[in-house]
């Protein structure tokens, strides 16, 4: 008799190529900077954002390398697979620090080939070839300002205030706006 798996409900309708690209971005940031996965992400069809806490501000060259590596992973045409794992065993496979307290006893692990594994209940592509080209649109440096500690960032007409931990223990918080899709090169 097969056991029915109970997962927590999911209230988001992600765009699978963008959501899968977020996983690749997270793993690339972890590998390059030794930081945790994004602390805050907003995934949309046209553009998305992820926030990272880094030990130092990355250079433009470093971020260009992040983009290059992400496209290299996408171009490997890796399979995206799903497996169900008891929560007690999942900690040996993935970071459970962002897991909600009421998470089900069985976790859905999403694997992107041999590159990434993450507990996730969102929608994903079946193969990275479905993502298209990854492009970083803007990288914000977030600065701490007056108490209570907040970060303010502004680039052109985009301005937003975000609460951060009261313990400012990182030298740089970085917000990355990105998009995926087909890359069109104009010959104009």
CSV table of C-alpha atoms in Angstrom, one decimal:
chain,number,residue,atom,x,y,z
A,1,UNK,CA,0.0,0.0,0.0
A,2,UNK,CA,1.5,3.3,-1.1
A,3,UNK,CA,1.6,6.1,1.5
A,4,UNK,CA,0.0,9.5,0.5
A,5,UNK,CA,2.5,12.3,0.9
A,6,UNK,CA,1.3,15.4,2.7
A,7,UNK,CA,3.0,18.7,1.9
A,8,UNK,CA,2.4,22.2,3.1
A,9,UNK,CA,0.2,24.3,0.9
A,10,UNK,CA,1.8,26.7,-1.6
A,11,UNK,CA,0.2,30.1,-2.2
A,12,UNK,CA,2.5,31.3,-5.1
A,13,UNK,CA,2.2,30.8,-8.8
A,14,UNK,CA,5.9,31.1,-9.9
A,15,UNK,CA,7.1,31.2,-13.5
A,16,UNK,CA,9.0,27.9,-13.6
A,17,UNK,CA,12.0,29.1,-15.7
A,18,UNK,CA,12.5,32.1,-13.3
A,19,UNK,CA,12.1,30.0,-10.2
A,20,UNK,CA,14.6,27.4,-11.4
A,21,UNK,CA,17.0,30.2,-12.3
A,22,UNK,CA,16.7,31.4,-8.7
A,23,UNK,CA,17.9,28.0,-7.5
A,24,UNK,CA,20.9,28.2,-9.8
A,25,UNK,CA,21.7,31.8,-8.7
A,26,UNK,CA,21.5,30.7,-5.0
A,27,UNK,CA,23.9,27.8,-5.5
A,28,UNK,CA,26.3,30.0,-7.5
A,29,UNK,CA,26.3,32.6,-4.8
A,30,UNK,CA,26.9,30.0,-2.1
A,31,UNK,CA,29.8,28.5,-4.1
A,32,UNK,CA,31.4,31.8,-5.0
A,33,UNK,CA,31.0,33.8,-1.8
A,34,UNK,CA,30.3,31.2,0.9
A,35,UNK,CA,27.1,33.0,1.8
A,36,UNK,CA,23.8,31.5,2.7
A,37,UNK,CA,21.1,31.1,0.0
A,38,UNK,CA,19.0,34.3,-0.5
A,39,UNK,CA,17.4,35.6,2.6
A,40,UNK,CA,14.6,37.2,0.6
A,41,UNK,CA,13.4,36.5,-2.9
A,42,UNK,CA,10.6,37.8,-5.1
A,43,UNK,CA,10.1,35.7,-8.2
A,44,UNK,CA,8.1,37.2,-11.1
A,45,UNK,CA,7.8,36.4,-14.8
A,46,UNK,CA,9.6,39.5,-16.2
A,47,UNK,CA,12.2,40.1,-13.5
A,48,UNK,CA,13.0,38.8,-10.0
A,49,UNK,CA,15.1,39.8,-7.1
A,50,UNK,CA,17.2,38.0,-4.5
A,51,UNK,CA,18.9,39.5,-1.4
A,52,UNK,CA,22.3,38.2,-0.2
A,53,UNK,CA,24.4,39.0,2.9
A,54,UNK,CA,28.1,38.9,1.9
A,55,UNK,CA,31.3,39.3,3.9
A,56,UNK,CA,32.3,42.1,1.5
A,57,UNK,CA,30.9,44.0,-1.4
A,58,UNK,CA,31.4,42.1,-4.7
A,59,UNK,CA,33.1,43.8,-7.6
A,60,UNK,CA,31.5,44.2,-11.0
A,61,UNK,CA,33.9,41.6,-12.3
A,62,UNK,CA,32.8,39.1,-9.6
A,63,UNK,CA,29.1,39.7,-10.5
A,64,UNK,CA,29.9,39.2,-14.2
A,65,UNK,CA,31.5,35.9,-13.2
A,66,UNK,CA,28.3,34.9,-11.3
A,67,UNK,CA,26.2,35.6,-14.4
A,68,UNK,CA,28.7,33.7,-16.6
A,69,UNK,CA,28.6,30.7,-14.3
A,70,UNK,CA,24.8,30.6,-14.1
A,71,UNK,CA,24.5,30.6,-17.9
A,72,UNK,CA,27.2,27.9,-18.0
A,73,UNK,CA,25.0,25.7,-15.7
A,74,UNK,CA,21.9,26.5,-17.8
A,75,UNK,CA,23.7,25.6,-21.0
A,76,UNK,CA,24.6,22.1,-19.5
A,77,UNK,CA,20.9,21.2,-20.0
A,78,UNK,CA,20.7,19.6,-16.6
A,79,UNK,CA,17.6,17.6,-15.6
A,80,UNK,CA,15.5,19.1,-12.8
A,81,UNK,CA,14.1,16.2,-10.6
A,82,UNK,CA,12.0,15.9,-7.6
A,83,UNK,CA,12.2,13.4,-4.7
A,84,UNK,CA,10.4,13.1,-1.4
A,85,UNK,CA,12.5,12.7,1.7
A,86,UNK,CA,11.6,12.4,5.4
A,87,UNK,CA,12.5,15.6,7.2
A,88,UNK,CA,14.7,13.7,9.6
A,89,UNK,CA,16.9,12.7,6.6
A,90,UNK,CA,16.7,15.9,4.6
A,91,UNK,CA,19.2,17.8,6.7
A,92,UNK,CA,22.0,15.7,5.3
A,93,UNK,CA,21.0,16.8,1.8
A,94,UNK,CA,19.8,20.4,2.1
A,95,UNK,CA,20.0,23.4,4.4
A,96,UNK,CA,16.8,23.4,6.5
A,97,UNK,CA,17.4,26.8,8.2
A,98,UNK,CA,14.6,28.6,6.2
A,99,UNK,CA,12.1,25.8,6.7
A,100,UNK,CA,8.9,26.9,8.4
A,101,UNK,CA,8.2,25.5,11.8
A,102,UNK,CA,5.0,23.8,10.6
A,103,UNK,CA,6.8,22.1,7.6
A,104,UNK,CA,5.4,18.6,6.8
A,105,UNK,CA,7.3,15.5,7.9
A,106,UNK,CA,8.1,14.7,4.3
A,107,UNK,CA,10.0,17.3,2.3
A,108,UNK,CA,10.1,17.8,-1.5
A,109,UNK,CA,13.7,18.1,-2.6
A,110,UNK,CA,14.3,19.7,-6.0
A,111,UNK,CA,17.6,18.8,-7.7
A,112,UNK,CA,19.2,20.6,-10.6
A,113,UNK,CA,21.4,17.9,-12.0
A,114,UNK,CA,24.5,17.6,-9.8
A,115,UNK,CA,24.6,21.3,-9.2
A,116,UNK,CA,21.9,22.1,-6.6
A,117,UNK,CA,19.5,20.5,-4.2
A,118,UNK,CA,16.9,22.5,-2.2
A,119,UNK,CA,13.8,21.8,-0.2
A,120,UNK,CA,11.1,23.6,-2.3
A,121,UNK,CA,7.4,23.3,-3.1
A,122,UNK,CA,7.4,25.7,-6.1
A,123,UNK,CA,7.1,25.1,-9.8
A,124,UNK,CA,10.2,24.3,-11.9
A,125,UNK,CA,11.2,23.4,-15.4
A,126,UNK,CA,12.1,19.8,-16.3
A,127,UNK,CA,15.5,20.7,-17.8
A,128,UNK,CA,17.7,23.8,-17.6
A,129,UNK,CA,17.5,24.1,-21.4
A,130,UNK,CA,13.9,25.5,-20.8
A,131,UNK,CA,15.2,28.6,-18.9
A,132,UNK,CA,16.9,30.6,-21.6
A,133,UNK,CA,19.6,33.2,-21.0
A,134,UNK,CA,20.1,34.5,-17.4
A,135,UNK,CA,20.8,38.3,-17.2
A,136,UNK,CA,21.5,40.4,-14.1
A,137,UNK,CA,19.6,43.7,-14.6
A,138,UNK,CA,20.8,45.7,-11.5
A,139,UNK,CA,22.9,45.0,-8.5
A,140,UNK,CA,22.2,47.2,-5.4
A,141,UNK,CA,24.5,47.8,-2.5
A,142,UNK,CA,22.4,48.2,0.6
A,143,UNK,CA,23.7,50.5,3.3
A,144,UNK,CA,22.8,50.6,7.0
A,145,UNK,CA,21.4,54.0,8.1
A,146,UNK,CA,19.8,55.4,11.3
A,147,UNK,CA,18.3,53.4,14.1
A,148,UNK,CA,16.3,51.2,14.1
A,149,UNK,CA,18.7,49.7,11.6
A,150,UNK,CA,17.3,49.8,8.1
A,151,UNK,CA,18.8,49.4,4.7
A,152,UNK,CA,18.1,52.0,2.1
A,153,UNK,CA,19.0,51.5,-1.5
A,154,UNK,CA,18.2,53.6,-4.5
A,155,UNK,CA,19.1,53.2,-8.2
A,156,UNK,CA,17.6,55.7,-10.7
A,157,UNK,CA,13.9,55.8,-9.9
A,158,UNK,CA,13.7,52.6,-7.9
A,159,UNK,CA,13.7,53.3,-4.2
A,160,UNK,CA,12.6,51.0,-1.4
A,161,UNK,CA,13.3,50.7,2.4
A,162,UNK,CA,13.8,47.2,3.8
A,163,UNK,CA,14.1,46.1,7.4
A,164,UNK,CA,17.2,44.1,8.2
A,165,UNK,CA,18.5,42.2,11.3
A,166,UNK,CA,19.3,44.5,14.2
A,167,UNK,CA,22.6,42.8,14.4
A,168,UNK,CA,24.5,44.3,11.4
A,169,UNK,CA,27.1,41.6,11.1
A,170,UNK,CA,27.8,41.7,7.4
A,171,UNK,CA,29.8,44.3,5.5
A,172,UNK,CA,27.6,44.1,2.4
A,173,UNK,CA,24.1,43.2,1.6
A,174,UNK,CA,23.4,42.9,-2.1
A,175,UNK,CA,20.1,42.8,-4.0
A,176,UNK,CA,20.2,41.3,-7.4
A,177,UNK,CA,17.5,41.9,-10.0
A,178,UNK,CA,17.5,39.4,-12.8
A,179,UNK,CA,15.6,38.1,-15.7
A,180,UNK,CA,15.7,34.9,-17.9
A,181,UNK,CA,14.6,34.2,-21.4
A,182,UNK,CA,15.9,34.0,-25.0
A,183,UNK,CA,18.8,36.3,-25.8
A,184,UNK,CA,18.2,38.4,-28.9
A,185,UNK,CA,21.2,40.1,-30.4
A,186,UNK,CA,20.5,43.0,-32.7
A,187,UNK,CA,22.7,43.5,-35.7
A,188,UNK,CA,21.7,47.2,-36.1
